[in-house]
Coordinates of C-alpha atoms and ligand atoms in Angstrom, one line a residue:
M94 CA -31.9 -71.0 32.4
K95 CA -30.4 -67.2 32.7
N96 CA -32.1 -66.6 29.6
Y97 CA -35.6 -67.9 31.0
S98 CA -35.6 -66.1 34.4
S99 CA -35.0 -62.7 32.4
F100 CA -37.6 -63.7 29.7
I101 CA -40.3 -64.4 32.9
F102 CA -38.7 -61.1 34.4
L103 CA -39.9 -59.0 31.4
L104 CA -42.9 -60.7 30.9
L105 CA -43.4 -60.0 35.2
I106 CA -42.3 -56.0 34.3
L107 CA -44.9 -55.9 31.2
Q108 CA -47.9 -57.5 32.9
H109 CA -47.2 -55.1 35.9
I110 CA -47.0 -51.9 33.1
Y111 CA -50.1 -53.7 31.7
A112 CA -52.3 -53.8 34.6
N113 CA -51.5 -50.4 35.7
K114 CA -52.9 -49.3 32.7
I115 CA -55.7 -51.2 33.0
I116 CA -56.8 -50.3 36.5
Y117 CA -55.6 -46.7 36.6
G118 CA -55.8 -45.4 33.3
L119 CA -53.6 -45.1 30.0
E120 CA -52.7 -41.3 31.0
E121 CA -49.8 -39.8 31.2
E122 CA -47.9 -41.2 34.0
V123 CA -46.6 -38.7 36.8
K124 CA -45.3 -39.2 40.3
R125 CA -45.0 -37.5 43.2
S126 CA -40.9 -36.5 42.5
D127 CA -41.7 -34.7 39.3
F128 CA -42.8 -31.9 42.0
P129 CA -40.7 -29.9 44.5
I130 CA -39.6 -31.3 47.8
G131 CA -41.6 -30.0 50.4
F132 CA -44.7 -30.1 48.3
L133 CA -48.0 -30.2 50.3
F134 CA -50.2 -33.0 49.3
G135 CA -53.4 -33.2 50.7
T136 CA -57.2 -33.2 51.0
S137 CA -59.7 -30.7 51.1
T138 CA -62.9 -30.1 53.6
S139 CA -65.3 -27.5 55.1
A140 CA -66.7 -27.1 58.5
Y141 CA -70.5 -27.6 57.2
Q142 CA -70.4 -30.2 55.4
I143 CA -68.7 -32.7 57.3
E144 CA -68.7 -31.7 60.6
G145 CA -72.7 -32.4 61.8
A146 CA -73.3 -32.0 65.7
Y147 CA -74.7 -28.6 64.3
I148 CA -76.1 -27.3 67.9
E149 CA -74.2 -29.4 70.0
D150 CA -71.4 -27.3 72.6
G151 CA -72.5 -23.9 72.5
R152 CA -73.0 -23.7 68.6
S153 CA -74.9 -21.3 66.9
L154 CA -77.5 -21.8 64.0
S155 CA -75.8 -20.4 60.8
N156 CA -76.7 -19.1 57.4
W157 CA -76.7 -23.2 56.0
D158 CA -78.4 -24.6 59.1
I159 CA -81.6 -21.8 58.7
F160 CA -81.1 -22.8 54.7
T161 CA -80.9 -26.7 55.1
H162 CA -84.0 -26.4 57.3
T163 CA -86.1 -24.5 55.0
N164 CA -89.0 -26.9 52.4
G165 CA -87.3 -27.6 49.4
S166 CA -83.8 -25.8 49.5
I167 CA -81.6 -29.3 49.3
R168 CA -82.0 -32.1 47.1
N169 CA -83.7 -34.8 48.9
G170 CA -84.8 -32.4 52.0
A171 CA -81.2 -33.2 53.3
N172 CA -79.2 -31.0 55.7
G173 CA -75.4 -31.1 57.6
D174 CA -77.0 -31.5 61.0
I175 CA -75.1 -34.7 61.2
A176 CA -73.3 -34.9 57.9
D177 CA -70.0 -37.5 58.4
D178 CA -70.4 -36.8 62.1
H179 CA -66.3 -35.5 61.7
Y180 CA -67.0 -33.3 65.0
H181 CA -67.1 -36.8 66.6
R182 CA -64.8 -39.1 64.2
Y183 CA -61.7 -36.6 64.4
L184 CA -59.2 -38.8 65.8
E185 CA -60.4 -41.8 63.0
D186 CA -60.3 -39.0 60.1
V187 CA -57.0 -37.5 61.4
D188 CA -55.8 -41.7 61.5
I189 CA -57.3 -42.4 57.7
M190 CA -55.3 -39.2 56.7
A191 CA -51.8 -40.8 57.9
S192 CA -52.2 -44.1 56.7
L193 CA -52.9 -42.3 53.2
G194 CA -49.6 -40.8 53.0
V195 CA -50.8 -36.8 52.9
N196 CA -48.5 -34.4 54.4
A197 CA -51.2 -31.4 54.9
Y198 CA -55.2 -31.3 55.3
R199 CA -56.7 -28.4 54.3
F200 CA -59.9 -27.6 56.7
S201 CA -62.2 -24.7 58.1
I202 CA -63.2 -23.4 61.4
S203 CA -67.0 -22.8 61.3
W204 CA -67.9 -19.2 62.9
S205 CA -71.0 -20.2 64.7
R206 CA -68.9 -22.8 66.6
I207 CA -66.7 -20.4 68.3
L208 CA -68.1 -17.4 67.7
P209 CA -71.6 -17.8 67.9
R210 CA -72.3 -14.3 68.3
G211 CA -69.4 -12.9 66.6
K212 CA -68.3 -9.6 68.2
S213 CA -70.8 -9.1 70.3
G214 CA -70.7 -12.2 72.4
Q215 CA -67.7 -14.5 74.2
V216 CA -65.3 -17.0 72.4
N217 CA -67.0 -20.5 72.6
P218 CA -64.1 -22.4 74.5
A219 CA -65.7 -25.8 73.5
G220 CA -65.0 -24.5 69.7
I221 CA -62.0 -23.8 70.5
K222 CA -60.8 -27.1 72.2
F223 CA -62.5 -28.8 69.1
Y224 CA -60.0 -27.0 66.7
N225 CA -57.2 -27.0 69.3
N226 CA -57.8 -31.4 69.5
V227 CA -58.0 -31.4 65.2
I228 CA -54.9 -29.7 64.9
D229 CA -52.7 -30.8 67.5
N230 CA -53.5 -35.0 66.1
L231 CA -52.6 -33.4 62.8
L232 CA -49.4 -32.2 63.8
L233 CA -48.7 -35.5 65.6
K234 CA -48.9 -37.3 62.5
G235 CA -46.7 -35.1 60.6
I236 CA -50.0 -33.7 58.9
T237 CA -49.4 -29.7 58.3
P238 CA -52.9 -27.9 58.8
F239 CA -53.8 -25.8 55.7
V240 CA -56.9 -23.8 57.7
T241 CA -59.1 -22.1 55.5
I242 CA -61.3 -19.3 58.0
H243 CA -64.8 -18.7 56.6
H244 CA -65.7 -21.3 53.9
N245 CA -69.7 -20.1 53.3
D246 CA -71.0 -20.4 56.7
Y247 CA -71.5 -17.7 59.5
P248 CA -74.2 -17.2 62.2
Q249 CA -77.5 -16.7 61.2
E250 CA -77.1 -13.8 63.2
F251 CA -75.3 -11.8 60.6
E252 CA -77.8 -11.9 58.5
D253 CA -80.8 -11.3 60.1
R254 CA -79.3 -8.2 62.5
F255 CA -77.1 -6.2 58.8
G256 CA -77.7 -8.4 55.9
A257 CA -74.2 -9.9 56.3
W258 CA -71.9 -10.1 53.4
L259 CA -73.4 -6.9 51.6
S260 CA -73.1 -4.7 54.5
P261 CA -69.6 -3.5 55.7
L262 CA -70.1 -4.3 59.3
M263 CA -69.5 -8.2 57.9
Q264 CA -65.9 -6.6 57.5
E265 CA -65.7 -6.0 61.5
E266 CA -67.0 -9.4 62.1
F267 CA -64.5 -11.3 59.6
V268 CA -61.9 -9.4 61.6
H269 CA -62.7 -10.5 65.0
F270 CA -63.1 -14.1 63.7
A271 CA -60.3 -14.1 61.9
A272 CA -58.1 -12.4 65.0
T273 CA -59.5 -15.3 67.2
C274 CA -58.5 -18.0 64.9
F275 CA -54.5 -16.6 64.8
K276 CA -54.5 -15.8 68.6
N277 CA -55.8 -19.2 69.3
F278 CA -54.6 -21.4 67.0
G279 CA -51.8 -19.6 64.8
N280 CA -48.5 -20.9 66.4
K281 CA -49.8 -24.3 64.9
V282 CA -50.8 -23.0 62.1
K283 CA -49.0 -21.7 58.9
Y284 CA -51.0 -21.3 56.3
W285 CA -54.0 -19.3 56.3
A286 CA -56.7 -19.1 53.6
T287 CA -59.3 -16.1 54.4
I288 CA -62.4 -17.0 53.0
N289 CA -63.3 -19.3 50.5
E290 CA -63.5 -18.3 47.0
P291 CA -66.1 -15.6 47.3
N292 CA -66.1 -14.7 43.5
L293 CA -68.3 -18.2 43.0
Y294 CA -70.1 -17.7 46.5
S295 CA -71.4 -14.1 45.8
E296 CA -72.9 -15.1 42.1
L297 CA -74.6 -18.4 43.6
A298 CA -76.3 -16.5 46.7
Y299 CA -76.8 -12.5 45.3
M300 CA -77.4 -13.2 41.6
N301 CA -79.0 -16.6 40.8
G302 CA -80.3 -17.3 44.2
L303 CA -79.4 -20.9 44.9
F304 CA -77.7 -20.4 48.5
P305 CA -78.6 -19.0 51.0
P306 CA -79.6 -15.5 51.9
V307 CA -81.7 -16.6 48.3
H308 CA -81.1 -13.2 46.7
C309 CA -81.6 -12.6 43.0
S310 CA -84.0 -10.2 40.8
P311 CA -85.4 -11.5 37.3
P312 CA -84.5 -12.5 34.6
F313 CA -81.6 -14.2 36.6
G314 CA -84.5 -15.5 39.4
N315 CA -87.9 -14.9 41.5
C316 CA -86.6 -14.1 44.6
S317 CA -88.2 -12.5 47.3
S318 CA -85.7 -9.5 47.3
G319 CA -82.1 -9.1 45.5
N320 CA -80.5 -7.4 43.0
S321 CA -78.3 -9.7 41.0
D322 CA -76.6 -7.4 39.0
T323 CA -75.1 -5.2 42.1
E324 CA -75.4 -7.5 45.1
P325 CA -72.9 -10.1 44.2
L326 CA -69.9 -7.1 43.5
L327 CA -70.6 -5.3 46.6
A328 CA -70.8 -9.1 48.1
V329 CA -67.1 -9.6 46.7
H330 CA -66.2 -5.9 47.5
N331 CA -66.7 -6.2 51.2
S332 CA -65.1 -9.7 50.9
I333 CA -62.0 -8.3 49.8
L334 CA -62.0 -5.5 52.6
A335 CA -62.7 -7.9 54.9
H336 CA -59.4 -10.5 53.5
A337 CA -56.8 -7.1 53.5
K338 CA -57.8 -5.7 57.3
A339 CA -57.6 -9.2 58.0
V340 CA -54.2 -9.4 56.5
K341 CA -53.2 -6.6 57.7
I342 CA -53.5 -7.6 61.2
Y343 CA -52.1 -11.0 61.0
R344 CA -49.2 -9.3 59.3
E345 CA -48.6 -6.5 62.0
H346 CA -49.6 -8.5 65.6
F347 CA -48.7 -12.1 64.3
Q348 CA -46.8 -13.1 60.9
V349 CA -43.5 -12.2 62.0
E350 CA -43.7 -14.4 65.5
Q351 CA -45.9 -17.0 64.3
G352 CA -43.9 -17.1 60.7
G353 CA -47.1 -18.3 58.2
M354 CA -48.5 -17.5 55.6
I355 CA -51.9 -15.8 54.6
G356 CA -53.2 -15.5 51.5
M357 CA -57.5 -15.7 49.5
V358 CA -58.8 -18.5 48.2
A359 CA -60.2 -18.1 44.6
S360 CA -62.6 -20.0 42.2
A361 CA -60.6 -20.8 39.2
Y362 CA -62.2 -22.5 36.0
M363 CA -60.7 -21.9 32.7
Y364 CA -62.6 -20.2 29.7
K365 CA -62.2 -21.0 26.0
P366 CA -63.8 -19.5 23.3
I367 CA -66.6 -21.3 21.8
T368 CA -65.1 -20.7 18.0
N369 CA -62.0 -19.5 16.9
D370 CA -63.7 -16.5 15.9
E371 CA -62.0 -13.5 17.6
V372 CA -65.1 -11.8 19.3
D373 CA -65.4 -15.2 21.1
K374 CA -61.5 -15.2 22.2
K375 CA -61.7 -11.9 23.1
A376 CA -65.0 -13.2 25.4
A377 CA -63.0 -15.8 26.7
I378 CA -60.6 -13.3 28.1
R379 CA -63.6 -11.4 29.3
A380 CA -64.9 -14.3 31.1
L381 CA -61.5 -14.7 33.1
T382 CA -60.9 -11.2 33.6
F383 CA -64.9 -10.7 35.0
R384 CA -64.7 -13.7 36.9
V385 CA -60.8 -14.6 38.7
A386 CA -59.1 -11.5 38.3
W387 CA -62.5 -9.5 39.6
L388 CA -61.4 -11.0 42.9
L389 CA -57.6 -11.3 42.4
D390 CA -56.5 -8.2 40.7
P391 CA -57.5 -6.0 43.6
L392 CA -55.2 -8.2 46.0
V393 CA -52.2 -7.9 44.1
H394 CA -53.0 -4.8 42.1
G395 CA -55.3 -2.4 44.1
D396 CA -57.7 -2.5 41.9
Y397 CA -60.8 -3.8 39.8
P398 CA -59.2 -4.7 36.1
I399 CA -60.4 -1.9 33.6
E400 CA -62.8 -3.9 31.7
M401 CA -64.9 -4.7 34.9
Q402 CA -65.1 -0.9 35.6
H403 CA -65.8 0.1 32.0
Y404 CA -68.4 -2.2 31.3
L405 CA -70.2 -2.2 34.7
G406 CA -69.3 1.6 35.7
K407 CA -71.6 2.6 38.3
D408 CA -72.6 -1.1 39.3
L409 CA -69.2 -1.5 40.8
P410 CA -68.2 -0.4 43.9
R411 CA -65.3 1.6 44.2
F412 CA -62.3 1.6 46.2
S413 CA -60.5 4.5 48.4
F414 CA -57.1 6.0 47.9
E415 CA -56.5 4.4 51.3
E416 CA -58.8 1.1 50.8
K417 CA -56.3 0.7 47.6
L418 CA -53.2 0.6 49.5
L419 CA -54.7 -1.4 51.9
I420 CA -55.8 -4.0 49.7
K421 CA -52.8 -4.0 46.8
N422 CA -50.2 -7.0 47.9
S423 CA -52.7 -8.2 50.4
T424 CA -52.0 -11.5 49.8
D425 CA -49.0 -13.9 50.7
F426 CA -50.3 -16.9 47.7
I427 CA -52.9 -17.7 45.8
G428 CA -55.5 -20.6 46.6
L429 CA -57.1 -21.9 43.6
N430 CA -60.1 -24.3 43.5
H431 CA -60.0 -26.0 39.7
Y432 CA -62.1 -28.2 38.3
S433 CA -63.4 -27.6 34.9
T434 CA -63.4 -25.7 31.9
L435 CA -65.8 -23.7 30.0
L436 CA -66.9 -22.9 27.3
V437 CA -67.8 -18.5 26.1
Q438 CA -69.4 -17.2 23.5
D439 CA -69.3 -13.2 22.8
C440 CA -72.7 -11.6 23.1
L441 CA -71.1 -8.1 22.6
Y442 CA -71.2 -8.8 18.5
S443 CA -73.2 -11.9 17.9
N444 CA -76.8 -12.8 19.3
C445 CA -76.9 -15.0 22.7
A446 CA -79.9 -16.7 21.9
C447 CA -79.7 -17.9 25.4
M448 CA -78.9 -15.2 27.8
H449 CA -81.0 -14.7 30.2
D450 CA -83.8 -17.2 30.0
N451 CA -84.0 -21.0 31.2
N452 CA -81.7 -22.5 28.1
P453 CA -80.0 -26.0 29.8
T454 CA -77.1 -25.1 27.4
C455 CA -76.5 -22.1 29.1
T456 CA -75.1 -23.7 32.4
H457 CA -73.1 -21.6 35.6
G458 CA -76.1 -18.8 35.3
E459 CA -73.4 -16.4 34.6
N460 CA -75.4 -14.6 31.8
R461 CA -75.0 -10.9 32.9
A462 CA -75.4 -9.1 30.2
I463 CA -73.0 -6.4 30.8
S464 CA -69.8 -8.4 31.0
G465 CA -71.0 -9.5 27.0
F466 CA -70.3 -13.0 27.4
L467 CA -72.1 -16.1 27.8
L468 CA -70.8 -19.8 29.4
T469 CA -72.5 -22.7 27.4
A470 CA -72.5 -26.5 28.1
G471 CA -69.5 -28.4 26.7
Q472 CA -70.0 -28.7 23.5
N473 CA -68.3 -26.1 20.9
K474 CA -69.8 -24.7 17.7
Y475 CA -67.8 -27.1 15.5
G476 CA -69.8 -30.6 17.3
A477 CA -66.4 -31.3 19.3
F478 CA -66.9 -31.8 23.3
I479 CA -64.1 -29.9 25.4
G480 CA -64.1 -33.1 27.2
E481 CA -65.9 -36.0 29.1
E482 CA -68.7 -34.6 30.8
M483 CA -68.7 -35.3 35.2
G484 CA -71.2 -36.8 37.1
M485 CA -72.3 -33.4 37.2
A486 CA -73.9 -31.7 35.0
G487 CA -72.2 -29.1 33.0
L488 CA -68.6 -29.6 34.4
Y489 CA -66.1 -31.2 32.0
V490 CA -62.7 -33.1 32.8
V491 CA -60.5 -30.6 30.7
P492 CA -56.8 -31.7 32.5
Q493 CA -55.3 -28.8 30.0
G494 CA -57.3 -26.5 32.0
M495 CA -55.0 -26.8 35.3
E496 CA -52.0 -26.1 33.3
D497 CA -53.6 -23.1 31.4
I498 CA -55.1 -21.3 34.7
V499 CA -52.0 -21.4 36.3
D500 CA -50.0 -19.9 33.3
Y501 CA -52.6 -17.2 33.8
I502 CA -52.3 -16.7 37.4
K503 CA -48.4 -16.8 36.4
K504 CA -48.4 -14.5 34.3
R505 CA -51.2 -12.0 35.6
Y506 CA -49.6 -11.9 39.4
N507 CA -45.9 -11.9 38.7
N508 CA -45.7 -15.2 39.5
L509 CA -46.8 -15.4 43.6
P510 CA -47.0 -18.9 45.0
I511 CA -49.8 -21.0 44.2
F512 CA -51.8 -23.9 45.9
V513 CA -54.6 -25.4 44.0
T514 CA -57.0 -25.6 47.4
E515 CA -59.2 -27.8 45.6
N516 CA -59.2 -30.2 42.4
G517 CA -62.0 -32.9 42.5
Y518 CA -64.2 -35.5 39.8
A519 CA -67.7 -35.2 40.3
S520 CA -69.8 -38.4 40.6
N521 CA -73.3 -39.1 40.6
E522 CA -75.2 -42.3 42.8
N523 CA -75.1 -44.0 39.1
Q524 CA -71.5 -44.1 38.8
E525 CA -71.1 -45.1 42.4
G526 CA -72.6 -48.0 44.4
E527 CA -72.5 -48.8 48.1
N528 CA -70.7 -52.5 46.9
D529 CA -68.7 -51.1 44.0
L530 CA -65.9 -48.8 45.7
D531 CA -63.9 -50.2 42.4
K532 CA -65.8 -47.9 39.9
D533 CA -64.3 -44.3 40.3
I534 CA -61.3 -45.1 38.0
Y535 CA -62.9 -41.8 36.5
R536 CA -61.5 -40.1 40.0
V537 CA -58.3 -41.9 39.3
K538 CA -58.4 -40.5 36.0
F539 CA -59.0 -37.4 36.5
H540 CA -56.3 -36.5 39.5
K541 CA -54.0 -38.5 37.0
S542 CA -54.3 -36.1 34.5
Y543 CA -55.1 -32.9 35.9
L544 CA -51.6 -33.8 38.3
A545 CA -49.7 -33.8 34.9
S546 CA -50.6 -30.9 33.6
L547 CA -50.1 -28.9 36.4
A548 CA -46.2 -30.6 37.1
R549 CA -46.1 -29.3 33.7
S550 CA -46.8 -25.7 34.9
I551 CA -44.6 -26.3 37.4
R552 CA -41.9 -27.1 35.0
N553 CA -42.5 -24.1 33.1
G554 CA -41.5 -21.9 36.3
A555 CA -45.0 -21.9 38.3
D556 CA -44.2 -21.3 41.4
V557 CA -47.2 -24.3 42.8
R558 CA -46.2 -25.3 46.3
G559 CA -49.7 -27.1 46.6
Y560 CA -52.4 -30.0 45.5
F561 CA -55.6 -30.6 47.9
I562 CA -57.9 -32.9 46.7
W563 CA -61.7 -32.2 46.9
S564 CA -62.3 -34.3 48.7
F565 CA -61.1 -36.3 51.8
M566 CA -64.6 -38.2 51.7
D567 CA -68.2 -37.9 50.7
N568 CA -70.2 -34.8 52.0
F569 CA -73.0 -32.3 52.0
E570 CA -72.3 -31.1 48.5
W571 CA -74.7 -27.8 49.2
K572 CA -77.7 -27.5 46.5
F573 CA -77.1 -30.9 45.8
G574 CA -77.0 -32.7 49.5
Y575 CA -75.1 -36.0 49.4
T576 CA -76.0 -37.0 45.6
I577 CA -72.6 -35.9 44.6
K578 CA -69.2 -37.1 45.8
Y579 CA -66.2 -36.2 45.3
G580 CA -64.6 -38.2 48.2
L581 CA -61.9 -40.6 47.7
Y582 CA -63.3 -42.2 51.0
Q583 CA -67.2 -43.1 50.8
V584 CA -69.3 -42.6 54.0
D585 CA -71.9 -45.1 54.8
P586 CA -75.3 -43.2 55.3
L587 CA -76.2 -45.2 58.1
T588 CA -73.4 -46.4 59.5
L589 CA -71.0 -43.5 58.7
G590 CA -68.7 -46.0 58.2
R591 CA -65.7 -44.4 55.8
S592 CA -64.3 -47.0 53.3
P593 CA -61.3 -45.6 50.6
K594 CA -62.4 -46.2 47.1
L595 CA -60.2 -46.8 44.3
S596 CA -58.9 -43.4 44.3
A597 CA -57.8 -43.3 47.6
H598 CA -55.5 -46.5 46.9
W599 CA -54.2 -44.5 43.6
Y600 CA -53.3 -41.4 45.8
R601 CA -51.5 -43.3 48.9
D602 CA -50.0 -45.3 46.1
F603 CA -48.9 -42.3 44.6
L604 CA -47.8 -40.1 47.7
T605 CA -46.0 -43.2 49.1
N606 CA -44.2 -44.1 45.8
T607 CA -45.4 -47.6 46.0
S608 CA -45.4 -48.6 42.7
F609 CA -48.8 -50.6 42.5
N610 CA -51.7 -51.2 45.1
N611 CA -50.8 -54.7 46.0
I612 CA -54.2 -56.2 46.0
Q613 CA -54.9 -55.3 42.5
I614 CA -51.8 -56.6 41.2
T615 CA -51.9 -60.1 42.6
S616 CA -55.8 -60.1 41.3
S617 CA -54.8 -59.2 37.8
I618 CA -51.8 -61.8 37.5
Ligands
LIG875 C1 -66.0 -25.6 46.3 C2 -66.4 -25.3 47.1 O1 -65.0 -24.6 47.9 C3 -66.9 -26.5 48.1 O2 -67.2 -26.1 48.9 C4 -67.5 -27.8 46.8 O3 -67.6 -28.7 47.5 C5 -66.5 -27.6 45.7 N1 -66.5 -26.9 45.6 C6 -67.0 -28.9 45.0 O4 -68.4 -28.2 44.9

């Protein structure tokens, strides 16, 4: 009898393991206990992508309102007028997050909602009240708010009056915005990210003309104005100075009393050579320099990387002596948005056939001739794919990239604290239907394997303090409207009801350490 029950017990265990593998994939196991105590596990969103309520309670029109209302800008003519209606449903959303078991939530503040006219107008009390409500309810549920001050959207007025990020006036506007946030929310917010990935936004907006204000010049595209070689560099330059000035104010007037941390969020893809040739290996290192260190070197070391200064010459703006002092060590942590690894081909010594044309194998449009490299699609010169393609062309699942990019940042920036402020799987409409929420097994596998990779970097000494899944729920994915999805929760386009996908169940189980999702077990036994 004893042997029989041991046998049944063993069988149940095997069945449990088997079901676990079927449902969640065969990847390396990862547990919450692989991460340090106090580690922040959360989800991430941004204001324009979820809030809606675009003309309510005194909010002014933003650059994205104007852009999305211009014919042909966004797939299927979509916009963020209603988005996920988070503005009216934040209580429900905070409850859902609490049930998920996260201990942190990263969101951004709509600039137009709290300062509809920027520095030249008043603070909008309704906007302040909204974010205070969100923050209070998060805290009530034990969820730490992690606030991005600026994430892509700003009052359109800045564009019309002085050209937004192309002007130093934007620095002063940003400092005023940031100080308004510190003043009004700083006693409750302990984590501030100043600006979300200016290193990617500037290229999409000022090099490829895909984001507002739609600037570019040939051969990158035919926009009505712009200079693809210089404007992205100028926009990032102003963002760095805006960040550093806001940090100075925070440190001098708020930080000691409020006790928080402040940092910058960088877009941080990993880059690998397309062949084993030395020139391609060097090009991959150059890609890291030109796309990641471009933003982060100034904030930690006080200037742009030498290679950029060398290759870009006069096109690269310079920091004055005083500015170098201001920007150096101006970040308490580094926020990384990491999604994929891209292959890099050298163009200095070899001929990049698709440089500057519309060849579809040249993804991400990073064809800046002067930097001498080209980002290509996911297949290397020997025919091997770098990883499985996600539901969005040009993005590949390469879990090892997480450990590699964290390692790069750790070494280059003296092991400053790191938060993975975004990591997520892009699926498209064919991968997800209305009634098959369990189909996002891809997303479960993605997060498991990327977390396992992150855990390895922590074991190797990286000071990583948090991980935020992009995104809490499906939302307005910029150019792609609502056709590309990253959410753990699906949002019904008509009722706006939220429904958990398989990945939400998985995240909850991972976070709460319940070894399994009961519903799934019973159905498979
Ligand atoms: C980075 C951006 O911060 C976010 O707004 C965007 O939705 C995700 N990447 C996915 O593309």
